[in-house]
Tab-separated table of C-alpha atoms and ligand atoms in Angstrom:
chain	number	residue	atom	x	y	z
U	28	UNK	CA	36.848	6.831	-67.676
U	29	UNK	CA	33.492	5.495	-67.011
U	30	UNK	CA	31.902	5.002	-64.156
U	31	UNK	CA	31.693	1.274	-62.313
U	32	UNK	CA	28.414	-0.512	-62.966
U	33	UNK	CA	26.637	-1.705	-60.729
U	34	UNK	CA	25.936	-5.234	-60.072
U	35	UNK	CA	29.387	-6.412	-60.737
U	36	UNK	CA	29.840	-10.216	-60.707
U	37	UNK	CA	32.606	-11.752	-58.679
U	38	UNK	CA	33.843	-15.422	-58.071
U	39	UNK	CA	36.886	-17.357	-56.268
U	40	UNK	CA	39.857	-18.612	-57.958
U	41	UNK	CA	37.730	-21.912	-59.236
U	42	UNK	CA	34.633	-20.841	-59.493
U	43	UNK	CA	32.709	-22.576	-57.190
U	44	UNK	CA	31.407	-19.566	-55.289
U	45	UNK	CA	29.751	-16.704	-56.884
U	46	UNK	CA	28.386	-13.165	-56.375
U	47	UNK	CA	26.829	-10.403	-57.319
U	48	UNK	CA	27.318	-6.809	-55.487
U	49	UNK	CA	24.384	-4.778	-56.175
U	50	UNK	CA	25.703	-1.317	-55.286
U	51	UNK	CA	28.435	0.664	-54.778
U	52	UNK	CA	30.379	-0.394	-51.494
U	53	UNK	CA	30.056	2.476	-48.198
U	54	UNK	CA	33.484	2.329	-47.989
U	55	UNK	CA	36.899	0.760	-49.717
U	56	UNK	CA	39.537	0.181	-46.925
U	57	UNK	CA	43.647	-0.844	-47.137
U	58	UNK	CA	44.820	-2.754	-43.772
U	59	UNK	CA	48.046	-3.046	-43.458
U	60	UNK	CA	47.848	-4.864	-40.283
U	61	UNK	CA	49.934	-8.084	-39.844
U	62	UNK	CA	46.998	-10.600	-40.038
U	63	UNK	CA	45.998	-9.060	-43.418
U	64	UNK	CA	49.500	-9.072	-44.487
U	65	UNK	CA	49.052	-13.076	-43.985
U	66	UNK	CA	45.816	-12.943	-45.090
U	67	UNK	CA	46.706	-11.531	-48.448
U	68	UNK	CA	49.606	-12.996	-48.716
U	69	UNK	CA	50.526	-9.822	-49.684
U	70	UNK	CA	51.468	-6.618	-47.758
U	71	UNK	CA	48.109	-5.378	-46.975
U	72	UNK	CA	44.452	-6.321	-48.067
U	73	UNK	CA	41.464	-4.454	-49.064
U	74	UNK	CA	38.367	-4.701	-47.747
U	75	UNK	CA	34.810	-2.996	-49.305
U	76	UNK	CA	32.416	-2.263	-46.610
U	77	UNK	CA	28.408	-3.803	-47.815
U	78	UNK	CA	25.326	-4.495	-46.615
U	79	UNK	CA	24.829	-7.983	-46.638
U	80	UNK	CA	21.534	-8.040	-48.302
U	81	UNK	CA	23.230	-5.943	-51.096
U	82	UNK	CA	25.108	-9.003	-52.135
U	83	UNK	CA	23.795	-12.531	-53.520
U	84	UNK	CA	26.305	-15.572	-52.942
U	85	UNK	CA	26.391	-18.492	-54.871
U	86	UNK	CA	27.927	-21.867	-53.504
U	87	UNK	CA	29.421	-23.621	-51.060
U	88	UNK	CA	31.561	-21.915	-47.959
U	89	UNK	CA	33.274	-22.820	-45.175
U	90	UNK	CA	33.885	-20.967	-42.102
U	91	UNK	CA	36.981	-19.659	-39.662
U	92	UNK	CA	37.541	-17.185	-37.268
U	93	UNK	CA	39.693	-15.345	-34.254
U	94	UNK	CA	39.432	-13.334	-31.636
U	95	UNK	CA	40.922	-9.832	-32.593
U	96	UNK	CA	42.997	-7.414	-30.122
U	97	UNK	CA	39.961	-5.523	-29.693
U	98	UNK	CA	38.015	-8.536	-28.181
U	99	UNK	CA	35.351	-8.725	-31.463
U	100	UNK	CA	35.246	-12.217	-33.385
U	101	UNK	CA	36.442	-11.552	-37.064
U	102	UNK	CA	34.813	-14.509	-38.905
U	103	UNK	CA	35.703	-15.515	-42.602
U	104	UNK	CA	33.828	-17.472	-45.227
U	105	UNK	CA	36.420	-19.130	-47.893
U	106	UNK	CA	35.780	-21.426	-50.912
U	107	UNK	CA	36.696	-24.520	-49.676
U	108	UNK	CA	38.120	-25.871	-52.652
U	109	UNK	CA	40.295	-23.145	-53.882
U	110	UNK	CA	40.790	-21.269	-50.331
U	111	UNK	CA	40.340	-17.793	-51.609
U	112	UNK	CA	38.409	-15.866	-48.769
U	113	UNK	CA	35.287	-14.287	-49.918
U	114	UNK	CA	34.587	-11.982	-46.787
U	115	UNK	CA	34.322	-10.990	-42.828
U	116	UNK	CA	31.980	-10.185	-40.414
U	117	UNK	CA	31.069	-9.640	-36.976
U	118	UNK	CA	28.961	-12.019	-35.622
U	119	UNK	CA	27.500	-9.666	-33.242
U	120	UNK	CA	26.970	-7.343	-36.701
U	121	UNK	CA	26.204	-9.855	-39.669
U	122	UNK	CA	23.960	-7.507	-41.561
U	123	UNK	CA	27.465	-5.468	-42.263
U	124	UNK	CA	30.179	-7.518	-44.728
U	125	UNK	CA	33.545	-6.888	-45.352
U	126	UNK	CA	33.847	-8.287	-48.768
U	127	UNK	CA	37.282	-8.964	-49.926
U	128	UNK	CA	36.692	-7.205	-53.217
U	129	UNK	CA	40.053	-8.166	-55.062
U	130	UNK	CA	37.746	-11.079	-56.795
U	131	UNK	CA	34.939	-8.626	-58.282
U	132	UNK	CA	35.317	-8.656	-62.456
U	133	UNK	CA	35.679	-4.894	-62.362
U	134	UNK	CA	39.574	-4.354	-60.634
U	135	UNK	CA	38.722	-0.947	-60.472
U	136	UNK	CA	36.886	-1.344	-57.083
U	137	UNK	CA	39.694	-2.071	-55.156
U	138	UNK	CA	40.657	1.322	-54.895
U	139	UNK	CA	40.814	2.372	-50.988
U	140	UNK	CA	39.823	5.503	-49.868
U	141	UNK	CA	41.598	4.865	-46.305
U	142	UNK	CA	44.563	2.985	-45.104
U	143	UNK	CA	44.542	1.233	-41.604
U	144	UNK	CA	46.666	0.242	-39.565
U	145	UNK	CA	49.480	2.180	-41.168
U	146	UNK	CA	51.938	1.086	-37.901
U	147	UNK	CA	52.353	-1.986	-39.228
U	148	UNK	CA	53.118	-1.143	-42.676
U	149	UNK	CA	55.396	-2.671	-44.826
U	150	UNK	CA	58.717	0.913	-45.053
U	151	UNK	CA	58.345	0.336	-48.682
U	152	UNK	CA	54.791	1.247	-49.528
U	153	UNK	CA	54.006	4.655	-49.854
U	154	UNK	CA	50.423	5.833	-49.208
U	155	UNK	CA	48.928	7.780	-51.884
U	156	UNK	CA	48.042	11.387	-51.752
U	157	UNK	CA	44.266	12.308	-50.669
U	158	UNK	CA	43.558	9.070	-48.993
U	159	UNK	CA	42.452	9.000	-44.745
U	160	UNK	CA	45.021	7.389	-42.889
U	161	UNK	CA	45.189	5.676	-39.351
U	162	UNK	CA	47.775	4.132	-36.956
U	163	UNK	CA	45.788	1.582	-36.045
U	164	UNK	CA	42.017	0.729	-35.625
U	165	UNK	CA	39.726	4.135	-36.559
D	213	LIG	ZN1	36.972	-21.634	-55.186
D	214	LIG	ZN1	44.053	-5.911	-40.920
């Protein structure tokens, strides 16, 4: 199979916002905690770790965030026309992203390497074999 080439281009749902990632991410993460269970409306979400001067946005965003358990903001930037969340960051830390990859044109970067938050995890998923895996916050 070949290799993911980088940039890749991503976009929301509509279209509105758009990026490029220049390079390969640090890190590809699964959370399985219960926020990113509502988050992805799914039962966990995946988060690449960049360098936010390693990816070029395009369009309009809005802002939200919260106060995690851990006392650190999370903040989100969404398309505020189709709602599909783009990334996260620390304010305290904004030169480090956690794109939400899922809407990159190559799929095949939403691969995680480590699960997080496995506690919370839905009984029916099974982790793979030869990924890191933690109970809660590494
Ligand atoms: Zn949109
Ligand atoms: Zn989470």
């Amino acid at each position: 199979m070949d290799s993911i080439q980088y940039p890749i281009k991503g976009s929301c749902q509509c279209g509105q916002v758009s990026y490029e990632l220049l390079e390969e991410p640090s890190m590809v993460v699964a959370c399985h905690c219960k926020e990113c269970q509502k988050l992805s409306t799914s039962a966990f979400s995946i988060t690449a770790m960049v360098s936010a001067d390693r990816v070029k946005f395009n369009g309009v965003m809005s802002d939200w965030s919260r106060t995690c358990d851990s006392g650190n903001i999370s903040a989100a930037k969404f398309c505020p026309s189709c709602g599909n969340r783009l990334y996260h960051f620390n304010p305290e830390v904004p030169e480090q992203l956690k794109l939400k990859p899922s809407n990159l044109s190559d799929t095949r970067i939403i691969k995680p390497v480590a699960h997080v938050w496995v506690s919370e995890k839905q009984d029916w998923y099974q982790i793979p074999e030869g990924v890191k895996v933690f109970e809660g916050q590494p």
